[in-house]
Coordinates of C-alpha atoms and ligand atoms in Angstrom, one line a residue:
M1 CA 0.0 0.2 0.1
S2 CA 1.3 3.6 -0.9
T3 CA 0.9 6.4 1.2
V4 CA -1.9 8.3 -0.2
V5 CA -2.3 11.5 1.9
E6 CA -5.9 11.8 3.1
H7 CA -7.4 15.2 2.5
L8 CA -10.8 16.4 4.3
P9 CA -13.6 17.1 1.7
T10 CA -13.6 20.6 1.2
A11 CA -17.4 20.5 2.8
E12 CA -16.0 19.5 5.9
N13 CA -12.9 21.6 6.0
P14 CA -14.1 25.3 5.1
L15 CA -10.3 26.3 5.7
V16 CA -9.7 25.3 2.0
E17 CA -11.8 27.1 0.5
G18 CA -10.2 29.4 -2.0
L19 CA -7.1 28.2 -1.7
E20 CA -4.7 27.6 -4.9
R21 CA -3.7 24.1 -5.3
L22 CA -0.8 23.8 -7.7
P23 CA 0.0 20.5 -9.4
V24 CA 3.0 18.7 -7.8
H25 CA 4.5 15.7 -9.1
P26 CA 4.6 12.8 -7.2
T27 CA 7.4 13.1 -4.3
V28 CA 9.5 11.7 -1.8
L29 CA 10.7 14.0 0.5
V30 CA 13.8 12.8 2.6
I31 CA 14.6 14.8 5.6
F32 CA 18.4 14.6 7.1
G33 CA 18.3 15.5 10.5
A34 CA 14.9 14.6 10.7
T35 CA 14.8 14.3 14.7
G36 CA 16.3 17.8 15.1
D37 CA 14.7 21.0 16.4
L38 CA 14.1 22.4 12.9
A39 CA 12.1 19.5 11.9
R40 CA 10.3 18.9 14.9
R41 CA 9.2 22.9 15.1
K42 CA 8.9 23.9 11.7
L43 CA 9.2 21.0 9.1
L44 CA 6.9 18.4 10.1
P45 CA 4.1 20.9 11.1
A46 CA 4.6 22.5 7.8
L47 CA 4.0 19.2 6.1
Y48 CA 0.8 18.4 8.3
N49 CA -0.4 21.8 7.2
L50 CA 0.1 21.1 3.7
A51 CA -1.5 17.8 3.9
H52 CA -4.5 19.5 5.9
E53 CA -4.9 21.8 3.0
G54 CA -4.8 19.2 0.3
A55 CA -1.7 20.8 -1.3
L56 CA 0.7 18.0 -1.2
P57 CA 1.0 15.7 -4.3
E58 CA -1.4 12.8 -4.1
R59 CA 1.5 10.5 -3.9
F60 CA 3.8 11.7 -1.4
E61 CA 6.2 9.6 0.9
L62 CA 8.5 10.7 3.8
I63 CA 11.7 9.3 4.8
G64 CA 13.4 10.7 8.1
V65 CA 17.3 10.0 8.3
A66 CA 18.9 10.9 11.5
R67 CA 21.7 9.2 13.8
K68 CA 19.2 8.1 16.4
P69 CA 18.8 4.3 16.3
D70 CA 15.5 2.9 17.0
E71 CA 13.6 6.1 16.7
D72 CA 10.0 5.7 16.5
F73 CA 9.8 8.5 13.4
A74 CA 5.9 8.3 13.1
E75 CA 5.2 8.9 16.7
M76 CA 8.0 11.6 17.0
A77 CA 6.7 13.1 13.9
R78 CA 3.0 13.1 15.4
E79 CA 4.1 14.6 18.9
S80 CA 5.8 17.3 17.1
I81 CA 2.8 18.1 14.9
E82 CA 0.4 18.0 17.7
R83 CA 2.8 20.4 19.8
F84 CA 3.7 22.7 17.1
S85 CA 1.2 22.8 14.3
R86 CA -0.5 26.1 13.6
R87 CA -3.6 24.3 13.8
Q88 CA -4.9 21.4 15.8
P89 CA -4.2 18.4 13.8
D90 CA -6.9 16.2 12.3
P91 CA -6.6 12.5 13.4
A92 CA -7.5 11.3 9.5
V93 CA -5.2 13.7 8.0
L94 CA -2.3 12.6 10.5
K95 CA -2.7 8.9 9.7
G96 CA -2.8 9.6 6.0
L97 CA 0.7 11.7 6.5
L98 CA 2.5 9.5 8.9
G99 CA 0.8 6.0 8.3
E100 CA 3.8 4.8 6.1
V101 CA 6.9 7.2 6.8
R102 CA 10.1 5.3 7.0
Y103 CA 13.2 6.1 8.9
V104 CA 16.9 5.5 8.2
A105 CA 19.1 5.5 11.2
G106 CA 23.1 6.0 11.0
S107 CA 25.7 8.6 10.9
F108 CA 25.7 10.9 7.9
D109 CA 29.1 9.6 7.0
E110 CA 28.1 5.8 6.8
D111 CA 27.9 4.6 3.2
S112 CA 25.3 2.1 4.7
V113 CA 22.8 5.2 5.2
Y114 CA 23.1 5.9 1.4
V115 CA 22.5 2.3 0.6
E116 CA 19.5 1.6 2.4
L117 CA 18.0 5.2 1.5
A118 CA 18.7 4.0 -2.1
R119 CA 16.9 0.9 -1.4
V120 CA 13.9 2.4 0.2
L121 CA 13.8 5.1 -2.7
Q122 CA 13.6 2.4 -5.3
E123 CA 11.3 0.7 -3.4
F124 CA 8.8 3.7 -3.5
D125 CA 9.5 4.0 -7.3
K126 CA 8.6 0.5 -7.8
R127 CA 5.3 0.6 -5.9
A128 CA 4.3 3.7 -8.0
G129 CA 5.3 2.5 -11.2
Y130 CA 6.8 5.4 -12.1
A131 CA 10.0 7.5 -10.9
L132 CA 9.0 9.8 -8.0
N133 CA 10.6 13.2 -7.4
R134 CA 13.2 13.2 -4.8
V135 CA 13.7 16.1 -2.6
F136 CA 16.5 15.8 -0.3
Y137 CA 16.1 18.4 2.6
L138 CA 19.4 18.8 4.6
S139 CA 18.4 20.0 8.0
T140 CA 21.5 19.3 9.7
A141 CA 24.7 21.2 11.1
P142 CA 26.2 23.0 8.2
N143 CA 29.3 20.7 8.2
F144 CA 27.4 18.1 7.0
F145 CA 26.2 19.6 3.9
P146 CA 29.1 18.8 1.5
L147 CA 29.6 15.6 3.2
I148 CA 25.9 14.8 2.7
G149 CA 25.9 16.0 -0.8
G150 CA 28.8 13.9 -2.0
K151 CA 27.6 10.7 -0.7
L152 CA 24.3 11.1 -2.4
A153 CA 26.2 11.7 -5.3
A154 CA 28.6 8.6 -4.7
A155 CA 25.5 6.5 -4.1
G156 CA 23.9 7.5 -7.6
L157 CA 21.2 9.7 -5.7
Q158 CA 22.2 13.0 -7.4
G159 CA 19.9 12.8 -10.2
G160 CA 19.1 10.1 -12.7
V161 CA 19.4 6.4 -11.7
S162 CA 22.7 4.4 -11.9
A163 CA 22.7 1.6 -14.5
I164 CA 22.6 -0.8 -12.0
D165 CA 19.5 0.7 -10.1
R166 CA 17.9 0.8 -13.4
A167 CA 18.6 -2.5 -14.2
A168 CA 17.4 -3.8 -10.8
S169 CA 14.5 -1.8 -10.6
G170 CA 13.2 -2.0 -14.2
I171 CA 12.3 1.8 -13.7
H172 CA 13.4 4.5 -15.9
R173 CA 13.6 7.9 -14.5
G174 CA 11.9 10.4 -16.5
A175 CA 9.3 8.0 -17.6
S176 CA 6.0 9.8 -18.5
G177 CA 2.5 8.7 -17.6
V178 CA -0.6 10.2 -16.5
H179 CA -1.1 10.7 -12.7
P180 CA -4.5 12.3 -11.3
G181 CA -3.0 15.3 -9.1
V182 CA -5.1 17.4 -7.0
S183 CA -6.4 19.6 -9.8
G184 CA -7.5 17.1 -12.2
V185 CA -5.4 15.0 -14.6
Y186 CA -1.6 15.8 -14.3
Q187 CA 1.1 14.9 -16.7
V188 CA 3.9 13.3 -15.0
P189 CA 7.0 15.0 -16.4
S190 CA 10.6 13.8 -16.0
A191 CA 11.0 12.9 -12.4
A192 CA 13.6 15.6 -10.8
T193 CA 16.0 15.1 -7.6
R194 CA 16.5 18.4 -5.3
L195 CA 18.6 19.4 -2.5
V196 CA 17.5 21.9 -0.3
I197 CA 19.8 23.5 2.1
E198 CA 19.0 25.0 5.3
K199 CA 20.9 27.9 6.9
P200 CA 23.9 29.1 7.5
F201 CA 25.2 28.3 4.0
G202 CA 28.8 29.2 4.7
Y203 CA 30.6 31.1 7.8
D204 CA 31.9 33.8 5.5
L205 CA 32.6 34.6 1.8
A206 CA 35.4 32.1 1.3
T207 CA 33.7 29.2 3.1
A208 CA 30.4 29.9 1.2
R209 CA 32.2 29.9 -2.3
A210 CA 33.9 26.7 -1.2
L211 CA 30.4 25.2 -0.1
N212 CA 29.0 26.3 -3.7
A213 CA 32.0 24.8 -5.6
E214 CA 31.4 21.4 -3.6
L215 CA 27.9 21.1 -4.1
L216 CA 28.1 22.4 -7.7
S217 CA 30.8 19.4 -8.3
V218 CA 27.7 17.0 -7.8
F219 CA 24.7 18.7 -8.5
D220 CA 23.4 21.4 -10.9
E221 CA 22.4 24.7 -9.8
S222 CA 19.1 24.1 -11.0
Q223 CA 18.6 21.4 -8.2
I224 CA 20.0 23.4 -5.5
F225 CA 17.3 25.4 -3.0
R226 CA 19.3 27.5 -0.5
I227 CA 16.7 28.3 2.2
D228 CA 16.0 31.9 3.5
H229 CA 12.7 31.2 5.6
Y230 CA 12.0 35.2 5.3
L231 CA 11.3 34.6 1.8
G232 CA 8.7 32.4 2.4
K233 CA 6.8 35.0 4.6
E234 CA 3.6 36.3 3.1
T235 CA 4.5 39.9 4.0
V236 CA 7.9 39.6 2.4
Q237 CA 6.4 38.3 -1.0
N238 CA 4.1 41.1 -0.7
M239 CA 6.9 43.4 -1.2
M240 CA 6.9 42.5 -4.6
A241 CA 3.2 43.0 -4.9
L242 CA 3.1 46.2 -3.4
R243 CA 5.9 47.6 -5.8
F244 CA 5.0 46.1 -8.9
A245 CA 1.0 45.5 -9.0
N246 CA 0.5 49.3 -8.1
A247 CA 0.9 52.0 -10.2
L248 CA 0.9 54.5 -6.8
F249 CA 4.6 53.7 -5.2
E250 CA 6.8 53.0 -8.4
P251 CA 7.0 56.6 -9.5
V252 CA 8.1 57.8 -6.0
W253 CA 10.2 54.8 -5.3
N254 CA 13.8 56.2 -6.3
R255 CA 16.3 58.8 -4.7
N256 CA 14.1 61.7 -5.9
F257 CA 11.2 61.3 -3.6
I258 CA 12.6 58.7 -0.9
D259 CA 15.0 60.3 1.7
H260 CA 15.9 57.2 3.5
V261 CA 15.0 53.5 4.1
E262 CA 15.2 51.7 7.7
I263 CA 15.1 48.0 8.2
T264 CA 14.5 46.6 11.6
A265 CA 14.5 43.1 12.7
A266 CA 14.4 43.3 16.5
E267 CA 13.8 40.4 18.7
D268 CA 12.5 40.3 22.4
L269 CA 13.8 36.9 23.1
G270 CA 17.5 36.1 24.2
I271 CA 19.6 33.2 22.5
E272 CA 17.1 30.6 23.8
G273 CA 19.7 28.0 24.8
R274 CA 21.4 28.0 21.3
A275 CA 24.8 29.5 23.0
G276 CA 26.7 27.0 21.0
Y277 CA 25.4 28.0 17.4
Y278 CA 25.1 31.8 18.3
D279 CA 28.3 32.5 19.8
N280 CA 30.0 31.4 16.7
A281 CA 27.6 33.2 14.6
G282 CA 26.5 36.8 16.1
A283 CA 23.9 38.9 14.9
L284 CA 25.5 39.7 11.4
R285 CA 26.0 36.3 10.4
D286 CA 22.5 35.4 12.1
L287 CA 20.0 37.9 10.6
V288 CA 21.9 40.7 8.5
Q289 CA 23.6 38.5 5.8
N290 CA 20.6 36.7 4.9
H291 CA 17.4 37.9 6.1
M292 CA 17.8 41.5 6.3
L293 CA 19.8 41.9 3.1
Q294 CA 17.0 40.0 1.5
L295 CA 14.5 42.4 2.6
L296 CA 16.7 45.3 1.2
S297 CA 17.3 43.6 -2.2
L298 CA 13.5 43.1 -2.5
L299 CA 12.9 46.6 -1.6
A300 CA 15.3 48.0 -4.0
M301 CA 15.5 45.8 -6.9
E302 CA 14.2 46.9 -10.4
P303 CA 11.2 45.3 -11.9
P304 CA 11.8 42.1 -13.2
A305 CA 10.7 40.9 -16.7
S306 CA 8.9 38.1 -15.2
F307 CA 8.1 36.6 -11.7
E308 CA 10.1 33.5 -12.7
A309 CA 13.1 32.4 -10.8
N310 CA 15.9 33.6 -12.6
P311 CA 14.4 37.1 -13.7
V312 CA 13.5 37.9 -10.2
R313 CA 17.2 36.7 -8.7
N314 CA 18.8 38.4 -11.4
E315 CA 17.7 41.6 -10.5
K316 CA 18.3 41.1 -6.7
V317 CA 21.8 40.1 -7.7
K318 CA 22.3 43.5 -9.5
V319 CA 21.1 45.4 -6.4
L320 CA 23.4 43.4 -4.1
E321 CA 26.3 44.0 -6.5
A322 CA 25.6 47.6 -6.4
I323 CA 26.4 47.9 -2.9
V324 CA 30.0 48.7 -2.3
P325 CA 31.1 46.8 0.6
P326 CA 33.1 48.9 3.0
K327 CA 37.0 48.7 3.4
V328 CA 37.9 47.0 6.6
E329 CA 39.4 50.2 8.1
Q330 CA 36.3 52.1 7.3
V331 CA 33.9 49.8 8.9
D332 CA 33.4 51.5 12.1
R333 CA 32.1 54.4 10.2
I334 CA 29.3 52.3 9.0
A335 CA 28.4 49.4 11.3
V336 CA 28.1 49.2 15.1
R337 CA 27.9 46.0 17.1
A338 CA 26.8 45.4 20.8
Q339 CA 26.1 42.8 23.5
Y340 CA 23.1 42.8 25.7
G341 CA 23.7 43.4 29.5
P342 CA 21.1 42.4 32.3
G343 CA 17.7 44.0 32.2
V344 CA 14.1 43.3 32.4
A345 CA 12.3 41.6 29.4
G346 CA 8.5 40.7 29.8
G347 CA 8.3 41.9 33.2
K348 CA 11.0 39.3 34.4
N349 CA 14.7 40.2 35.2
V350 CA 16.9 38.4 32.5
P351 CA 20.7 37.9 32.8
S352 CA 23.0 39.5 30.4
Y353 CA 24.3 37.6 27.1
L354 CA 27.6 36.8 29.0
E355 CA 25.5 35.1 31.5
E356 CA 23.6 32.8 29.4
E357 CA 24.4 29.1 29.5
G358 CA 27.3 28.0 27.3
V359 CA 28.6 31.6 26.5
P360 CA 32.1 32.0 27.3
P361 CA 32.7 34.7 29.8
D362 CA 34.7 36.8 27.6
S363 CA 32.8 36.6 24.4
R364 CA 33.0 39.4 22.1
T365 CA 29.8 38.0 19.8
E366 CA 27.5 40.7 19.2
T367 CA 24.0 40.2 19.9
Y368 CA 23.0 43.7 18.0
A369 CA 24.3 45.0 14.8
A370 CA 23.3 48.4 12.9
L371 CA 24.6 49.1 9.5
R372 CA 24.3 52.1 6.9
L373 CA 24.6 50.9 3.6
Q374 CA 24.5 52.8 0.2
I375 CA 23.3 51.3 -2.9
S376 CA 25.3 52.9 -5.9
N377 CA 23.3 52.9 -8.7
W378 CA 20.9 55.1 -10.7
R379 CA 17.8 54.8 -8.6
W380 CA 19.2 54.7 -5.0
S381 CA 22.5 56.8 -5.3
G382 CA 22.8 59.0 -2.3
V383 CA 19.8 57.3 -0.1
P384 CA 21.0 55.8 3.2
F385 CA 19.7 52.4 3.9
Y386 CA 19.7 51.8 7.8
L387 CA 19.6 48.2 9.4
R388 CA 19.4 47.1 12.8
T389 CA 18.9 43.7 14.4
G390 CA 19.5 42.3 17.7
K391 CA 18.0 39.9 20.5
R392 CA 16.5 41.0 23.8
L393 CA 15.2 44.3 22.5
A394 CA 12.1 46.0 23.6
R395 CA 9.8 44.0 21.6
K396 CA 9.3 41.6 18.5
V397 CA 9.3 43.6 15.3
T398 CA 10.2 43.3 11.5
E399 CA 9.5 46.1 9.5
I400 CA 10.7 48.5 6.6
A401 CA 10.2 52.2 6.9
V402 CA 10.4 53.9 3.8
T403 CA 10.7 57.6 4.4
L404 CA 10.0 60.2 1.9
K405 CA 11.4 63.7 1.5
P406 CA 9.9 66.5 3.2
V407 CA 7.7 68.7 1.2
P408 CA 9.5 71.7 -0.2
H409 CA 7.7 74.4 1.5
I410 CA 5.2 74.5 4.2
A411 CA 2.9 77.4 3.6
L412 CA 0.9 76.4 6.6
Q413 CA 3.4 77.3 9.3
S414 CA 2.0 80.3 10.5
S415 CA -1.1 78.3 11.5
G416 CA 0.8 76.4 13.7
S417 CA 1.0 73.1 11.7
V418 CA 4.0 71.8 13.6
G419 CA 3.0 68.6 13.0
V420 CA 3.9 68.2 9.5
Q421 CA 6.0 65.2 9.2
Q422 CA 7.6 63.3 6.2
N423 CA 5.5 60.6 4.6
Q424 CA 6.2 57.2 5.6
I425 CA 5.5 53.8 3.8
I426 CA 5.9 51.1 6.6
L427 CA 5.8 47.4 5.4
M428 CA 5.1 45.6 8.8
V429 CA 6.5 42.2 8.2
Q430 CA 5.4 40.9 11.6
P431 CA 3.9 40.3 14.1
D432 CA 1.6 42.7 12.9
E433 CA 1.3 41.8 9.2
G434 CA 0.2 44.6 6.8
V435 CA 1.3 48.2 5.5
S436 CA 0.9 51.5 6.7
V437 CA 0.8 54.8 5.0
S438 CA 1.3 57.8 7.0
I439 CA 0.0 61.0 5.6
G440 CA -0.4 64.8 7.3
A441 CA -4.0 65.7 7.8
K442 CA -6.2 68.3 9.3
I443 CA -6.9 68.1 12.9
P444 CA -10.5 69.1 12.9
G445 CA -11.1 72.7 14.1
A446 CA -11.0 76.2 12.8
R447 CA -7.2 76.5 12.6
M448 CA -5.0 74.7 9.9
R449 CA -3.2 72.4 12.2
I450 CA -1.8 69.1 10.7
R451 CA -0.7 65.9 12.4
P452 CA 0.2 62.6 10.6
V453 CA -2.4 60.0 10.3
H454 CA -2.2 56.1 8.9
M455 CA -4.0 54.2 6.2
E456 CA -3.4 50.8 6.8
F457 CA -4.1 47.4 5.6
H458 CA -3.7 44.3 7.8
Y459 CA -3.7 40.8 6.8
G460 CA -5.9 39.6 9.4
T461 CA -9.0 41.8 8.5
S462 CA -8.5 42.1 4.8
F463 CA -8.2 38.5 3.8
M464 CA -9.7 36.7 7.2
S465 CA -7.3 34.3 7.3
E466 CA -4.1 33.1 8.9
S467 CA -0.9 33.6 6.7
P468 CA 0.7 30.3 6.3
E469 CA 4.0 29.5 7.8
A470 CA 6.9 30.3 5.8
Y471 CA 7.9 26.8 5.4
E472 CA 4.8 25.6 4.3
R473 CA 5.5 27.7 1.2
L474 CA 9.4 26.9 0.7
I475 CA 8.8 22.9 1.1
L476 CA 5.9 23.2 -1.7
D477 CA 8.2 25.4 -3.9
A478 CA 11.1 23.2 -3.5
M479 CA 8.6 20.1 -4.3
R480 CA 7.3 22.1 -7.4
G481 CA 11.0 23.3 -8.3
D482 CA 10.3 26.9 -8.5
A483 CA 13.3 28.6 -7.0
T484 CA 12.1 32.3 -6.9
L485 CA 12.0 32.3 -3.1
F486 CA 15.5 30.5 -2.7
T487 CA 19.0 32.0 -3.0
R488 CA 20.9 31.4 -6.1
N489 CA 24.9 30.6 -5.8
D490 CA 25.9 34.1 -7.1
E491 CA 23.4 35.7 -4.8
I492 CA 24.6 34.0 -1.6
E493 CA 28.4 35.0 -2.6
A494 CA 27.1 38.8 -3.2
L495 CA 25.2 38.6 0.3
W496 CA 28.6 37.4 2.3
G497 CA 30.8 39.9 0.0
I498 CA 28.7 42.6 1.8
V499 CA 29.1 41.6 5.3
D500 CA 32.8 39.9 4.9
P501 CA 34.9 43.0 5.6
I502 CA 32.4 43.8 8.7
L503 CA 33.0 40.3 10.0
T504 CA 37.1 40.9 9.4
A505 CA 37.1 44.3 11.1
W506 CA 35.1 42.7 14.1
R507 CA 37.3 39.8 14.4
Q508 CA 40.5 41.7 14.3
D509 CA 39.2 44.2 16.8
T510 CA 39.8 42.2 20.2
S511 CA 40.6 45.1 22.4
S512 CA 38.1 48.5 22.1
P513 CA 35.0 48.2 24.4
L514 CA 32.2 46.4 23.2
P515 CA 29.1 48.8 23.4
Q516 CA 26.5 47.3 25.7
Y517 CA 22.5 47.7 25.9
P518 CA 20.3 46.7 28.7
A519 CA 18.2 43.8 27.7
G520 CA 14.7 45.0 27.2
S521 CA 15.6 48.3 25.6
S522 CA 15.9 50.0 22.1
G523 CA 19.7 49.0 21.9
P524 CA 23.0 50.8 22.2
S525 CA 23.3 54.7 21.8
E526 CA 26.2 54.1 19.6
A527 CA 24.1 53.3 16.9
D528 CA 22.5 56.6 17.0
A529 CA 25.8 57.9 15.4
L530 CA 25.1 55.9 12.2
L531 CA 22.0 58.0 11.4
D532 CA 22.5 61.2 9.4
E533 CA 21.7 64.5 11.1
G534 CA 18.2 65.2 12.4
R535 CA 17.3 61.5 12.2
Q536 CA 16.4 58.9 14.6
W537 CA 15.6 55.1 14.8
R538 CA 12.1 54.5 15.0
R539 CA 10.8 53.6 18.5
L540 CA 10.7 50.0 19.4
Ligands
LIG11 C1 16.8 32.6 12.3 C2 17.5 32.9 13.3 O1 17.3 32.5 10.9 O2 15.8 33.4 12.5 C3 17.4 33.0 14.9 O3 18.9 32.0 13.5 C4 16.0 34.2 14.6 O4 18.2 33.4 15.7 C5 15.2 33.8 13.6 O5 15.5 34.0 15.9 C6 14.0 35.0 13.4 O6 12.9 34.3 12.8 P1 11.6 34.9 12.7 O7 10.9 34.5 11.6 O8 11.1 34.5 13.8 O9 11.6 36.6 12.4

């Protein structure tokens, strides 16, 4: 019996009404690191929600690979889904999803793991009577990425099937046939093999290049899907809709009208027991190199000729390449780092970063980073982009504030219109998802007094639905082979190229005092120096 995910009929499941169902080739998803934190918190719940919505391919198989021997993977997956899914799981859907999962135990360097994996994959193909797509999801520590890539290739699993496998199974990958998919009759195209790589992709520019080279020696770029989960967020994808589906914004989206842009990714939580990872990473690697620069590139890119993967990524790469990285000796003029001290968060006293479990007492790892960047191209020349991120700040908020230039002449001044302020377009990524535009309006009354008011769009009220988790969209796109929301090889190197000199400067500076900020505050006062005169960071 094959695993055929049972979907609730639409009549019983009003949530699926109006949802798009995209055809997906029958697929087997292999999660390396299947018992890890990411799989439990994000990947398995995302798979459940896709199943619940009827968005998984009709024939879908799941294999977990991890070191733990004798793991009851189905039971672990069920518990994780019950604990972390955004919706209460339906027992029938759970059974359909997990009824026939497989688990391959062993460490990632053992050849036997790949032999067993190949056997199970072949069994699935045989049972289906045609070749299923294979998606290998590497949700492991980054040092395993090249190892697993190489081992998959050595086992003949990098795409196509070895002559021996073909002879043994009697199956030709690329066989075509007809498979009834979720939206009617679906032609089965050639089966594909894809590799999904979690972050962090590299530790700096040199290691990212080396990892690209290793993976690309065995896989084709079109098979590689580098994750940045911010790209899976609805509000981030909406940046393209806002810019390119409205005539309202594009005419002002340039240096003639925009004064400056501020991108904030603030978190109220600390490092949540992740000292081992975080102390080696720091805020610049953890948030800026990936998520924040992705937000910047979507905000600043030129309109792509189409919304397919390569036209979109070409435009993003052009923006990243137009950011001139600072020279190492100039870094302190454009970047500030800091570490949180003790303070109060959520009404509780919380320890400093250095007091967190597992953090070395002399650590100089930054938990806060702020930058001032310039994009040297025709559209953006002279417009500063200010970025800041940090752990243990006053609240969790990710937003982009685009501030327009002041009006050239305030004729209303004599009437006391002190409230005239620059227009702002705020893209609210989370937690309050939406867009807000501030405009000056007259305060009712006899005098001409002005103050800013806000025109707002909120996802919750406009669409009356909860946004899917980023991983739902990304897993589905990887299975469909749509790489638009994944980072390309040249893009990942361009991202690292921007932060690399800052990493170098901070690594070399082992003695100057590291700025501090109290936990629960808005960050260090040193970051104010990055802003040009008369400007302030938005209140957190
Ligand atoms: C991850 C970082 O990539 O993003 C975490 O490693 C961070 O440190 C997280 O907390 C933030 O993601 P989100 O979706 O909660 O903003």
